[in-house]
Coordinates of C-alpha atoms in Angstrom, one line a residue:
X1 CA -19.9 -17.7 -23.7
X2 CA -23.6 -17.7 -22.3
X3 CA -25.7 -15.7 -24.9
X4 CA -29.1 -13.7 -23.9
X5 CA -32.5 -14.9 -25.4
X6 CA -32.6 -11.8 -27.4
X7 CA -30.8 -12.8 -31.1
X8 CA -31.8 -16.1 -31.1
X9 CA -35.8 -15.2 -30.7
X10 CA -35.7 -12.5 -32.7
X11 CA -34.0 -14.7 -35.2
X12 CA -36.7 -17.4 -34.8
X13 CA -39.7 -14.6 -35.3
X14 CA -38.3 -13.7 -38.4
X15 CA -37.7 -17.2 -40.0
X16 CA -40.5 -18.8 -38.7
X17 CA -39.5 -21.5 -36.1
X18 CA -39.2 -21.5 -32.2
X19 CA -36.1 -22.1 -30.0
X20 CA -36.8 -24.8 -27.1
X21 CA -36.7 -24.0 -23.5
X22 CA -35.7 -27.7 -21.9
X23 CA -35.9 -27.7 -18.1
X24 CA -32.4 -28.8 -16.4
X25 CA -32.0 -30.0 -13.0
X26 CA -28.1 -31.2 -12.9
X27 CA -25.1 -32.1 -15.0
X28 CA -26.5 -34.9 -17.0
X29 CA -29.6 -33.3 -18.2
X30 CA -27.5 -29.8 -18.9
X31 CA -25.6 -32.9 -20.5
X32 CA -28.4 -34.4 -22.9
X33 CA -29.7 -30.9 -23.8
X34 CA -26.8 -29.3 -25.3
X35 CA -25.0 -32.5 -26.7
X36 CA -27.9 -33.5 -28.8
X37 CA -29.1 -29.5 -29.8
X38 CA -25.6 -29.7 -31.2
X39 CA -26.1 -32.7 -33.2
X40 CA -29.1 -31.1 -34.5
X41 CA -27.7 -27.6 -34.9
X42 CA -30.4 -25.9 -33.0
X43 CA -29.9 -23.1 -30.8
X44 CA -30.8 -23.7 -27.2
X45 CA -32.6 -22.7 -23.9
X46 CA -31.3 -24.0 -20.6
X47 CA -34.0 -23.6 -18.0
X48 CA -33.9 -23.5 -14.7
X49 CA -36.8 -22.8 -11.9
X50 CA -36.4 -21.5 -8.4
X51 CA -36.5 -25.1 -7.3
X52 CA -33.8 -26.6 -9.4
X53 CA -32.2 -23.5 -8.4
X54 CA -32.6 -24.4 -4.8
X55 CA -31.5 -28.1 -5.6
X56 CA -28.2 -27.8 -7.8
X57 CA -26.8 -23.8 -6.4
X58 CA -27.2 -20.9 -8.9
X59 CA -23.5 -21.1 -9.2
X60 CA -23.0 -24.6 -9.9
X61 CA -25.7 -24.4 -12.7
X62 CA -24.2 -20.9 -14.6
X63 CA -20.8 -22.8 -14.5
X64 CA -21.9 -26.1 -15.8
X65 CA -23.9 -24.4 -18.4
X66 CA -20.8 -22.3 -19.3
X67 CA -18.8 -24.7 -19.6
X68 CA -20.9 -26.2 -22.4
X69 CA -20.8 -23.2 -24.1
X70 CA -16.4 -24.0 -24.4
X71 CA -17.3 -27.3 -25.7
X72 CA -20.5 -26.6 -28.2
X73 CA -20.5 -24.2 -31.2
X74 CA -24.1 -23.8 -31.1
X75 CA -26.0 -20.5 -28.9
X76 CA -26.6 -21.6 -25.5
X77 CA -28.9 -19.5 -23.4
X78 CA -28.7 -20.1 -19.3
X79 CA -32.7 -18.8 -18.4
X80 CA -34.7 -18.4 -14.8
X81 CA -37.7 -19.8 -15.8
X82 CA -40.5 -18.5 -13.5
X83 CA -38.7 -16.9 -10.4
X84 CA -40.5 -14.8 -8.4
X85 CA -38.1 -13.3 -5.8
X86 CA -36.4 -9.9 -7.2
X87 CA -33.5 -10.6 -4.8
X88 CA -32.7 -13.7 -6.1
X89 CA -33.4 -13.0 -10.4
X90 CA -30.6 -9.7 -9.6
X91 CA -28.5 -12.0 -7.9
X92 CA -28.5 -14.4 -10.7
X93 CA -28.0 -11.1 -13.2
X94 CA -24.8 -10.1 -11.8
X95 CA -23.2 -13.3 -11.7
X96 CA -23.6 -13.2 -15.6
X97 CA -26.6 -15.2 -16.2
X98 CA -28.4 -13.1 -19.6
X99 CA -31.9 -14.4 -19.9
X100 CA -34.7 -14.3 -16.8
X101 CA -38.1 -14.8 -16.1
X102 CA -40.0 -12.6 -13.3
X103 CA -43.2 -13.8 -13.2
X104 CA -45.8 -12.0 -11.1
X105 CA -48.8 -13.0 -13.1
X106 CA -50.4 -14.0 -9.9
X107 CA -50.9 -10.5 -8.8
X108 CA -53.3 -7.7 -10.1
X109 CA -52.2 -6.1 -13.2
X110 CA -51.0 -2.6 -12.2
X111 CA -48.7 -4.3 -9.7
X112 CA -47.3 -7.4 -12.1
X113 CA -46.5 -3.8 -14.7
X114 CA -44.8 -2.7 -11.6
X115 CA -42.4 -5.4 -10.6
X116 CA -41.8 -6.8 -13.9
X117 CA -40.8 -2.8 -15.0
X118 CA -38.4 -3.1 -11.9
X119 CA -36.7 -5.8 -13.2
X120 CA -36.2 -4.8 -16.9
X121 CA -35.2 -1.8 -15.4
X122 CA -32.3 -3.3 -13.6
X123 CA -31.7 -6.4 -16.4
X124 CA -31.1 -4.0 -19.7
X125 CA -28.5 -2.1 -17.6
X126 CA -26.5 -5.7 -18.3
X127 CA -27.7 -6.4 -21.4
X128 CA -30.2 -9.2 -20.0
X129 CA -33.4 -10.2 -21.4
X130 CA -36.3 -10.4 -19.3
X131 CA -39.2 -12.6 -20.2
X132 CA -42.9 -12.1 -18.2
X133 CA -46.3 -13.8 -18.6
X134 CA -49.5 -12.0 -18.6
X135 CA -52.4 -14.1 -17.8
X136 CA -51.7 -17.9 -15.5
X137 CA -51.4 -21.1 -16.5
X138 CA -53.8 -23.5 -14.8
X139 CA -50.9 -26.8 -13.4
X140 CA -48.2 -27.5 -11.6
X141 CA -44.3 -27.0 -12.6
X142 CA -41.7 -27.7 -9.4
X143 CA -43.3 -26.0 -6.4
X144 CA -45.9 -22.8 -8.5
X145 CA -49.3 -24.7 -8.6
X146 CA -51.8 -22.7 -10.1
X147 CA -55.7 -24.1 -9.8
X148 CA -57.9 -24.9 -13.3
X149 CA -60.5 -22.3 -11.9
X150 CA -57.9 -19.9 -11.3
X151 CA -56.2 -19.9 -14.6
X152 CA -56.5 -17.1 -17.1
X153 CA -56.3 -16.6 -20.4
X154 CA -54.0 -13.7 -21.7
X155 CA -56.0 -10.3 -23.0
X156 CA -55.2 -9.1 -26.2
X157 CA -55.6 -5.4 -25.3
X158 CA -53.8 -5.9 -22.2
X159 CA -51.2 -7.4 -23.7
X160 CA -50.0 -4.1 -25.4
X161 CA -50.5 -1.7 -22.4
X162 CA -48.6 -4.6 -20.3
X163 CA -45.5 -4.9 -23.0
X164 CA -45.5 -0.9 -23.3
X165 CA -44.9 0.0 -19.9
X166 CA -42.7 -2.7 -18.4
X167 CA -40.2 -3.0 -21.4
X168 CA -39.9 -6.6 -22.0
X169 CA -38.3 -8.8 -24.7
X170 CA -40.6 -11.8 -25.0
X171 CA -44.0 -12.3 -23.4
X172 CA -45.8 -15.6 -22.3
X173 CA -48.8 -15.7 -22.9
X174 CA -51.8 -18.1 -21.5
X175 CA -54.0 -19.4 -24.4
X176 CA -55.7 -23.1 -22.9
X177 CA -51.5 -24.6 -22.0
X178 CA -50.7 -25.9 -18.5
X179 CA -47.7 -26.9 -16.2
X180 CA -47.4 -30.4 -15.8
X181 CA -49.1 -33.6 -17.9
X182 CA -52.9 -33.5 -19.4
X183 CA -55.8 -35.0 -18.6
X184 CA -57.4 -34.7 -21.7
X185 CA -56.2 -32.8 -24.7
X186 CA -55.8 -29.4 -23.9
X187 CA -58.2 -26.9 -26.2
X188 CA -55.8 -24.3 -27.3
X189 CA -57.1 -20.4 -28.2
X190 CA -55.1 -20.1 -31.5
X191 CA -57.6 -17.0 -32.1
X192 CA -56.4 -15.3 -29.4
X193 CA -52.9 -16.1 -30.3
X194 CA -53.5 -14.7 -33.5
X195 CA -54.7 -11.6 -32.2
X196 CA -51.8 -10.9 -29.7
X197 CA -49.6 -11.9 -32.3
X198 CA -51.0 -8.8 -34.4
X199 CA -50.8 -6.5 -31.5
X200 CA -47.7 -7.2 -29.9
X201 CA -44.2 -7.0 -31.8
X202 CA -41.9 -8.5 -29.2
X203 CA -40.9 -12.6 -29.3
X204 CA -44.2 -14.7 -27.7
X205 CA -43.7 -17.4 -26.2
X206 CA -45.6 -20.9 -24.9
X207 CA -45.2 -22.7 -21.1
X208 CA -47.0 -25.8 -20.8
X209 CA -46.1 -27.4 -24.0
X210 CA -45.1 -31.1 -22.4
X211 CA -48.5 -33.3 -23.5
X212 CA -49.7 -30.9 -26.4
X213 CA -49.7 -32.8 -29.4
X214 CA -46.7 -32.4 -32.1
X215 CA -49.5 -30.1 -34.5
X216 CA -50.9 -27.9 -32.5
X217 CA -46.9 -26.3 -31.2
X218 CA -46.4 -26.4 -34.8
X219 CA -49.6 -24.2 -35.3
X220 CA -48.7 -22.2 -32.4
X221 CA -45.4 -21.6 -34.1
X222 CA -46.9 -20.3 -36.9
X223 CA -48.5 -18.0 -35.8
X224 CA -45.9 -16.3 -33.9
X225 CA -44.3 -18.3 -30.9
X226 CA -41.1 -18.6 -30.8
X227 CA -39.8 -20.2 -27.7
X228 CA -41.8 -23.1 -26.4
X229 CA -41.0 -24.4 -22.6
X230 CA -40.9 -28.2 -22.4
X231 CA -40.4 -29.8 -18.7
X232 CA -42.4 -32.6 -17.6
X233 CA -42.2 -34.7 -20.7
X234 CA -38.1 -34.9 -20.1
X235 CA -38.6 -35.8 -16.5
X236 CA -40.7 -39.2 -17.1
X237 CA -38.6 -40.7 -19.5
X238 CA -35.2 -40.3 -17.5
X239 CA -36.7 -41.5 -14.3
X240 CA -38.9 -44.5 -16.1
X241 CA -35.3 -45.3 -17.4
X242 CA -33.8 -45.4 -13.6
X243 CA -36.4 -47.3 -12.8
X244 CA -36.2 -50.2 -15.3
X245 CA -32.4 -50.5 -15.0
X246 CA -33.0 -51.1 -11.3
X247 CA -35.3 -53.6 -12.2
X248 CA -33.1 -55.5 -13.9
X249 CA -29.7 -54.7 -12.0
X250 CA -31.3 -54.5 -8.4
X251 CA -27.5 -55.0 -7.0
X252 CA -25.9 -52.1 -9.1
X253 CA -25.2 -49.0 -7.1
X254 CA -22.8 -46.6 -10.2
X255 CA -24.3 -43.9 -10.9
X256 CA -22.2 -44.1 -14.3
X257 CA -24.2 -46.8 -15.0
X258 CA -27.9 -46.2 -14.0
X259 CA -27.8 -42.3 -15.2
X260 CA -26.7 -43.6 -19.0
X261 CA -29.5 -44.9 -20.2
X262 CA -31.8 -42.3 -18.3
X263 CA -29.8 -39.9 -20.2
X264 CA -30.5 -42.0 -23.7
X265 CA -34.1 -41.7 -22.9
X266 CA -34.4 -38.0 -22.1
X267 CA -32.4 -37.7 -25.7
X268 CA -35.2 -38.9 -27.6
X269 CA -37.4 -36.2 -26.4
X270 CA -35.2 -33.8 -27.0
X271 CA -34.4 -34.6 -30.6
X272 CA -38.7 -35.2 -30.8
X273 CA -39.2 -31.8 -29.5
X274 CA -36.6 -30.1 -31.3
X275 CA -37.9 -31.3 -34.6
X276 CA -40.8 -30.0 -33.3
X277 CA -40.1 -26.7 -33.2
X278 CA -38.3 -26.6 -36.7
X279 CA -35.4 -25.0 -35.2
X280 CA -32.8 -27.6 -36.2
X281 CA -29.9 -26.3 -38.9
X282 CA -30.7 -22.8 -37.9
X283 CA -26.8 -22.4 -37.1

């Protein structure tokens, strides 16, 4: 059965690794995800925005992703990754999905306290975990674009009023990561990680990790994250993939055939990212 975020990060905190969040858009990436977390006995996040939502139906994706939970003996965690519509996250909840994101980051702070407490109020009724961000990250992932000027980094103090009165289980924070691919190497704020860490006791966890070198997740692991998001970087290999095949079979119209080795290179990256985030043999 679908699990909730909330035994697998509390289990990465205390051993010191982080459980990846891979975005899914359809069977074959759901595919790719949990076959090869399996191999690598890690526990895993399947994560799904409001515009993958939109494209494969919130009910197609919670069965698809339960049905992987039949076939793998590994914890498998169906998450809304940065939905913004309460209708639509309570929806989701009482179909049975256990892990969401509300993220209202993009309002003032008394009113993000205010709808994220609204929806840990209805989530822990069901035993859901619900993950918020405090502070936005500059980029673009599916259809939220935030601007560079417009980005902010997550405050310490804040941090603690902001877990205290909404309730949440994990909390993303904004320390230098963005949505989408780098123009330069971003400049991560592993001070102010440090200091959130020591201020906050709940599960912290990183968006925007596609692009940010191998050492510096690994640093952010260490001092405290424990989920890490990962979206773009499985996108580019699986359509680069398409896109050679097609070069070289131009007549070939199976999607059995063209989605295989799309599939083969999105595994890579996952097996890359999981190593990355130490969480493989953790059950």
């Amino acid at each position: 059965m679908l699990v909730s975020t909330r035994k697998m990060l509390l289990d990465a905190q205390k051993n010191g690794y982080a459980v990846p969040a891979f975005n899914i858009h359809n069977l074959e990436t759901i595919q790719v995800v949990v076959e090869t977390a399996c191999e690598m006995r890690s526990p895993v996040i399947l994560a799904a925005t409001p515009s993958t939502v939109k494209y494969a139906g919130v009910e197609f994706l919670y069965e698809m992703a339960k049905a992987a939970t039949g076939k793998y003996d590994i914890p498998i965690a169906l998450h809304l990754d940065h939905h913004e519509s309460i209708e639509d996250i309570k929806k989701a909840i009482d179909m049975g999905y256990k892990s969401v994101m509300i993220d209202a980051s993009h309002h003032e702070f008394a009113n993000n306290i205010e709808i994220v407490k609204s929806i840990v109020d209805y989530a822990h009724r069901f035993d859901v975990t619900v993950e918020a961000e405090l502070g936005k990250l500059g980029g673009q992932e599916d259809d939220l674009v935030v601007d560079e000027k417009d980005a902010m980094y997550t405050n310490p103090d804040q941090a603690i009023e902001f877990v205290e009165k909404t309730g949440i289980d994990s909390l993303a924070v904004a320390i230098g990561t963005a949505h989408g691919l780098y123009k330069s190497e971003p400049k991560l704020d592993f001070d102010r990680l440090g200091e959130i860490r020591k201020k906050v006791s709940i599960p912290l966890v990183l968006h925007g990790a596609s692009g940010v070198p191998f050492e510096c997740v690994q640093k952010t692991i260490d001092l405290g994250i424990t989920k890490v998001n990962i979206a773009t970087e499985l996108k580019i290999p699986f359509a680069q993939a398409i896109k050679e095949f097609f070069d070289e079979n131009p007549n070939e119209s199976d999607p059995r055939k063209y989605l295989i080795p799309a599939k083969n290179a999105m595994k890579n990256v996952v097996m890359d990212k999981i190593t990355m985030c130490k969480s493989s043999n953790r059950v």
